[in-house]
Amino acid sequence: MAMPRYLTGQKISLLILVKLYCSSALPSAATIPVLSFILKHTIPSVVSNARPRRYLEHHELSFSIPTFEDVLQGYTSSMPGRTLLDVFLKLMWEINSFNALEDLFYSLGELFDKHIEENGHGIPTDRIHLSRTSPLGAFVRKSRLEWTRLQFDDCLKLWTAFIRYRAPTAQWTKRIASIASTGVDETAALMNLQSGDKLYNVTYGHLGDEPEEGANISIDDMDRLLEFQLDQLQKLGCRVPDDMRQHLRNMLAPSGALLRQSHLVKFFDAWKAGDYTSAFDELHRYYDYAMQTRERVYYQYALLHMAILQADFGCFGEAIAAINETIATARENQDMTCLNFSLSWLNHLTKAYPKQLKGAEYTGLLGSERDGLTFLKTKAKESKMYNLLSATLLNEAKLCLCTGESVSRALEYMYQASHLNVREFIGNNGSQMLIQSTLCSRLGIAHLSNTYCDLLLHCYQDSCPIDERIRATCRSAFGAVQQGRYDQALQLLEIIDLSSHRSLKLHQYVFFCIGIIKLKRAIHRTDWVACDALLSSLVTDSSTDPELSFLLSEARIDNLVARGHYWDAFNAIENLSVTLKEEVADVLQRINMLLIKANLFAKAGKSERGFSVALRAANVAFKARLMPKLWYAVGQICAILNAMGEFEPASRLLHAVIPQALENTDHFLNGTLYSHIGDSYIGLAGHETEFSIDSRSRTSNLSRAEFYIDRAQQCFKRVEDIDGECEQLMKKAVVAKLRGDEKLAEEWAQNHNRVWEEGRERIGETVVGM
Amino acid sequence: MRVLSAADEAQIKAHLQDAVLSCTERCLYHSAKWAAEFLNSFPSSDGDSDTDVNSPISNTRPPQTPTSRTIQDATELRLEAREAHKYLLAKTYFDCREYDRCAAVFLPSILPKGSVPHTSSPSTASKQQGKGKARVSTPSKPKVSLDGVQELSQKSLFLALYAKYIAGEKRMNEDSEMILGPQDGGVTLNKELPGIAAVLEEWFNNLPTSGRRPQGWLEYLYGIVLAKGKNEKLALEYLLRSVHNYHYNWGAWQELSSLLGTVEELTQIVNRLPQNIITFIFHITASQELYQSNEQIHNTLTQMLSIFPTSAFLQTQQALLHYHTKDFDEADEIFSNLLITDPHRIDSLDNYSNILYVKESKAKLAFLAQLATATDKFRPETCCVVGNYYSLKSEHEKAVMYFRRALQLDRNFLSAWTLMGHEFVEMKNTHAAIESYRRAVDVNRKDYRAWYGLGQTYEVLEMHSYALFYHQRAAALRPYDPKMWMAVGQCFGKVGKVSNAIRAYKRALVAGSYYDASVGSSFGSAESAGLGGGILDPEVLYQIALLHERAHDMAECAAYMELVLAQEEGQDVDDFAGEGGGGVGVTPTTSKARLWLARWEYMRGMYQRAMELANELCQDGVEVEDAKALVRDIRARIERERGDARA
């Protein structure tokens, strides 16, 4: 059975309800519920940038007759003893032949106010008349138009669909004596036909057949349904849930109707599922069918989709070719929207995958990045594409951050974007929150950064892409890692319901995050077995998120350094910094490399050689307001100063830095800083011993050193860094010895051994646990 | 032949059975269906029909089936046996609708040559068109190569030529393109006709010398071809020969009846028909198609129905006879029963839909449309039913669409042409209406509705003398339909022939009193109020009166006006509804008559009577203003006369 175009049994029932409403039979209490019920099912959701979209929780396209019962049962009609439902069903069952159905559509014309004007005088006042342009009027007119367009046999199909639709209410007819006798068809009843008769079987025999799912759904409804699916897919970047897919298939399969949208839905689904070939196939199929009806207008969109798809699967060469053609076609067709969007996307791509694009022999189309953004901004303003403008502003803010320019400018861009989001109802809040959170973390305000992530997760959960949600979650997890709450971080990531999106890319993203967190913990715990296992499983390729791949290489180097493979580590650092330099990478990453290098020198016992490196890092970090990195760099410098015996300036520097760093609650950093300051005080104490000025100040320095060492130990304990903790315990033992308290020293030494043993045990446990 | 003996019945059955097979062999499927339906419409009680039914299955070879048929021609048998394989091939080709290929099996070269001059050079063809029928008989070329034809059995020859004919019809339909389009003027000819005619002419010329016995089939085909070539006299001859040679080919009978234009023609040929049970059926059908309904026909029909009690065809004929005499309820009931017994039967449902249309039973018409659509939505009958339904719902565009579809399915579907004409009239598209009606009339000259429609349309165009011709044709076909005569009278009146008009109206009065059943019409616009037996149509009377007035015959006019008033009361004075024997009550017509009379009396100075009439008018609430003015005038006059009298 082919799918009806617009009208269904359910729509006819709605029309009857409209008619009932117009006859003023409704008690005033029922008016609003009935009207909102009708409107809910007739008005298509408005597609507009200027309005926020409402998502109906129960977006039911086909509903059975009990829905009417629920709405109408509770109200009494003007006739005593009858509920509104009775009146409604009476109207429903008064349509007792095909002719009556035809009459119904004819009589709907009388509902309009124009009809009265034509008839002139004697307006009956007790009727409600619809304006032709009112929502109800539009619905009625559309229905009538569709009815007129129907072929006779389609009318008949609708008639049988209607009979089927109202069939569940058959028992109600018994309450209304006048219509009890006629049954399905008045004529059949007049001719004394029973359901077994031959003649009856010819006309109504198929009523007994089991209707397929979706028989009550018209193409119009289906279009709306698919539109909704597409919207969700595009907006959230997820896949069609399994049960929904089954439903859709059942609805579409028997009708044989080929809906273009369904190909598009399939395309997005396959894309997100990581099924490159089917996605490609479906995209082509969709545009092949779209081409029939809309000609070349949509060619550029096809190309754009193709480019995004190609890039998503790592085929950058093809992606560039496609996007270039998109831009050319869009220019030719004067499609500003498409042109701007593709330029923006291209900009994003060059940003995200600079290396890969260079490999694909892409030379910037827009000149420098900054020029590109400015161009896009003016274009977006000209064509009033606020969505693009907001995205571009955010990109500009991001660029500011990356190049280490003034933070205030970045903030300004961000606030502009935010203002646009609010004013024009752009659903761009997710990315804005993310950038804000990044900015905060760069400024060393960790809790604020976390707060933004939480804000995104709590407030914009439903309206922002899944991708952003997962990024936010990962960021919170990394925040927790900073504070040493590994289990909490892992738990955060593990509760992400992978089945809700089932997208390969996101899956990989989460997998890498978990892997990196575990790797970090393993390095802190000096669990080399786990490190090896994790490192071998975490292999990046060109399509991996660049940020993650950087984090991973960093962790890899950390691992090498921690295990004492300094030479390998040095090589790795050198390689990585060269590539970063080539890519003109984020200033944060480059500072990180410098710091790691300085750290490596320190570890190798040649901390002086790292001095210039550390100083440069501190300099850049200070300029770019990358506070955590600055603190770390200062820590490195102090370590070098300590090593050079300049204890006084080192301690002064550290005193200046530590209070700020504490706010950031990066325990490893704090531990390092405390440990350095402890070293400084010990150095100071030793210094004083040499010149034997004052034993009191020496004692005070020692106790201070001990105090800071204690702090450092606490911090290292929190991040489960065994090396650091043990080192502090050793220091304490040494300090005790220095004081001459052998017993205490012994105790600390034992303590040290115990902690070490515990650490080993913990590794054993995790191995068993793994 | 009130009761058929068992032997007679068995014989008829055998004949019918043979007819089914013979028709099927010659691919005359409709005739075969007709015969088979009759074969199965005997009373079911007798048991030996079972054995008969079995026999055709066991005896598939045609020569062995006939039990009482005239002994088979030995020559034909020999020829048929020789060509058996080729025949099977041709038959399968025909069944697969590869008509040209079918014809080529037996006539590989002859016919294409014959038709070459016509197909290859359209310019000469168009020149020849001016000469008209000459073409049909002119071609001399084919004669050269007709020798092979004599070698064929009649069956094979028929099949080949028939396939040729069908192929030509098909091409003709394709050439006509859109319904009512530029190519569809009804002038496109079947280009195979000359070739077929040449072959058959030759064959029949050689018949006396060749010693072949005619079987009736070739005569049938020749009859069709001749009729298409407008050579109707000869066609009639050949068709008569055909039915004489083979009684049970219903197609031949149908063609025969389509050649009959009037009752007189029917009575002329009745004597020349074979005396047979089929002849009775033919008589019934032909009379029905000529709108003849009298005792004799009904009697024959009843007899036939006693032999074939379950025959849907005969019941349909009965229903149509009732329909023509405007006994719609009866017709409706018969059709209803037919529906119940055979719900998948679509044949002549279009007629049933006409009946329901006139009865304005929309729900039932909708049901019928639903039923027909459920069975087969691409049958012209179905499309007509749906079209009628939409017409009744005043959706004329849609109705036209469905009639058009019906015509696309079968260009010769008469009722669709007529009904489409009606729709075009409703849509005020007079030119299209005229063309549609014209096509209907071309298809079947006996369709009075189309003639009447043509007349009406011309009246709309104010071409009254033209319209008069068509109304006269319609009246000739339906001499007992007052509507036709009224139309004729009206036209006469419009063209100024007052006396003719009066005669026509009087004829209408006579016709009106002839039917004692309800007067309605297929046009739906007529008044549906029933007129009692003794009641004359006041409208007609009024018209007559007006005509007399135009002829300045005031006395006569006044008399007729009085007659109009008299109709108001009828026999039963108080009955306003006009039911049964009562009068028509106060109608606009009678009121107009009353006003006229009042004025007339006033002019004559009969103030009292004038006053009476004017007051009655005021009471009835019709033409109150005029009546009141009149009353004032009368009062004034009376006053003045009194004054004069005093003075």
PDB file of C-alpha atoms in Angstrom, chain A residues 97-99 102-103 106 147-153 155-157 159-160 185-188 191 193 198-199 202-204, chain B residues 336 339-344 352 362-364 366-367 369-371 373-375 377 386 389-390 393 395 398 401-402 405:
ATOM      1  CA  SER A  97     -20.301   6.163   3.977  1.00  0.00           C
ATOM      2  CA  PHE A  98     -17.735   7.390   1.562  1.00  0.00           C
ATOM      3  CA  ASN A  99     -20.186  10.012   0.474  1.00  0.00           C
ATOM      4  CA  GLU A 102     -16.795  13.672   0.884  1.00  0.00           C
ATOM      5  CA  ASP A 103     -19.526  15.797   2.441  1.00  0.00           C
ATOM      6  CA  TYR A 106     -17.184  19.920   1.461  1.00  0.00           C
ATOM      7  CA  TRP A 147      -8.480  16.043  -0.627  1.00  0.00           C
ATOM      8  CA  THR A 148      -9.273  17.702  -3.907  1.00  0.00           C
ATOM      9  CA  ARG A 149      -6.006  16.536  -5.325  1.00  0.00           C
ATOM     10  CA  LEU A 150      -6.629  12.935  -4.404  1.00  0.00           C
ATOM     11  CA  GLN A 151      -7.561  10.446  -7.067  1.00  0.00           C
ATOM     12  CA  PHE A 152     -10.701   8.544  -6.437  1.00  0.00           C
ATOM     13  CA  ASP A 153      -9.023   5.314  -5.456  1.00  0.00           C
ATOM     14  CA  CYS A 155      -9.821   8.741  -1.550  1.00  0.00           C
ATOM     15  CA  LEU A 156     -11.083   5.235  -1.068  1.00  0.00           C
ATOM     16  CA  LYS A 157      -7.866   4.188   0.569  1.00  0.00           C
ATOM     17  CA  TRP A 159     -11.741   6.096   3.647  1.00  0.00           C
ATOM     18  CA  THR A 160     -10.731   2.584   4.619  1.00  0.00           C
ATOM     19  CA  ASP A 185     -21.166   1.719   5.735  1.00  0.00           C
ATOM     20  CA  GLU A 186     -24.728   2.856   5.567  1.00  0.00           C
ATOM     21  CA  THR A 187     -25.224   1.561   2.047  1.00  0.00           C
ATOM     22  CA  ALA A 188     -23.898  -1.829   2.947  1.00  0.00           C
ATOM     23  CA  MET A 191     -28.363  -3.682   1.297  1.00  0.00           C
ATOM     24  CA  LEU A 193     -24.663  -6.977   3.637  1.00  0.00           C
ATOM     25  CA  LYS A 198     -19.201 -11.661  -1.449  1.00  0.00           C
ATOM     26  CA  LEU A 199     -20.141  -8.120  -2.255  1.00  0.00           C
ATOM     27  CA  VAL A 202     -15.063  -6.979  -2.542  1.00  0.00           C
ATOM     28  CA  THR A 203     -15.514  -3.550  -1.027  1.00  0.00           C
ATOM     29  CA  TYR A 204     -14.515  -3.921   2.580  1.00  0.00           C
TER      30      TYR A 204
ATOM     31  CA  SER B 336     -28.644  -4.148  -6.711  1.00  0.00           C
ATOM     32  CA  LEU B 339     -24.332  -6.652  -7.593  1.00  0.00           C
ATOM     33  CA  ILE B 340     -25.011  -9.025  -4.784  1.00  0.00           C
ATOM     34  CA  THR B 341     -24.931 -12.106  -6.983  1.00  0.00           C
ATOM     35  CA  ASP B 342     -21.859 -11.079  -8.898  1.00  0.00           C
ATOM     36  CA  PRO B 343     -19.919  -8.363  -7.105  1.00  0.00           C
ATOM     37  CA  HIS B 344     -16.980  -8.471  -9.506  1.00  0.00           C
ATOM     38  CA  TYR B 352     -26.495   1.717 -13.018  1.00  0.00           C
ATOM     39  CA  LYS B 362     -25.199   9.808  -3.410  1.00  0.00           C
ATOM     40  CA  ALA B 363     -24.253   7.334  -0.757  1.00  0.00           C
ATOM     41  CA  LYS B 364     -25.146   4.410  -2.912  1.00  0.00           C
ATOM     42  CA  ALA B 366     -20.316   6.320  -3.714  1.00  0.00           C
ATOM     43  CA  PHE B 367     -20.601   2.723  -2.676  1.00  0.00           C
ATOM     44  CA  ALA B 369     -17.856   3.659  -7.201  1.00  0.00           C
ATOM     45  CA  GLN B 370     -15.990   2.122  -4.340  1.00  0.00           C
ATOM     46  CA  LEU B 371     -16.994  -1.341  -5.436  1.00  0.00           C
ATOM     47  CA  THR B 373     -12.751   0.766  -8.109  1.00  0.00           C
ATOM     48  CA  ALA B 374     -11.972  -2.088  -5.801  1.00  0.00           C
ATOM     49  CA  THR B 375     -12.484  -4.525  -8.664  1.00  0.00           C
ATOM     50  CA  LYS B 377     -10.026   1.003 -11.502  1.00  0.00           C
ATOM     51  CA  VAL B 386     -16.594   7.657 -10.536  1.00  0.00           C
ATOM     52  CA  TYR B 389     -20.255  10.412  -8.628  1.00  0.00           C
ATOM     53  CA  TYR B 390     -18.108  13.504  -8.883  1.00  0.00           C
ATOM     54  CA  LYS B 393     -21.045  16.168  -6.004  1.00  0.00           C
ATOM     55  CA  GLU B 395     -17.034  18.548  -8.873  1.00  0.00           C
ATOM     56  CA  LYS B 398     -12.821  15.876 -11.541  1.00  0.00           C
ATOM     57  CA  MET B 401     -11.027  13.907 -15.684  1.00  0.00           C
ATOM     58  CA  TYR B 402     -12.592  10.537 -15.066  1.00  0.00           C
ATOM     59  CA  ARG B 405      -9.833   8.513 -18.536  1.00  0.00           C
TER      60      ARG B 405
END
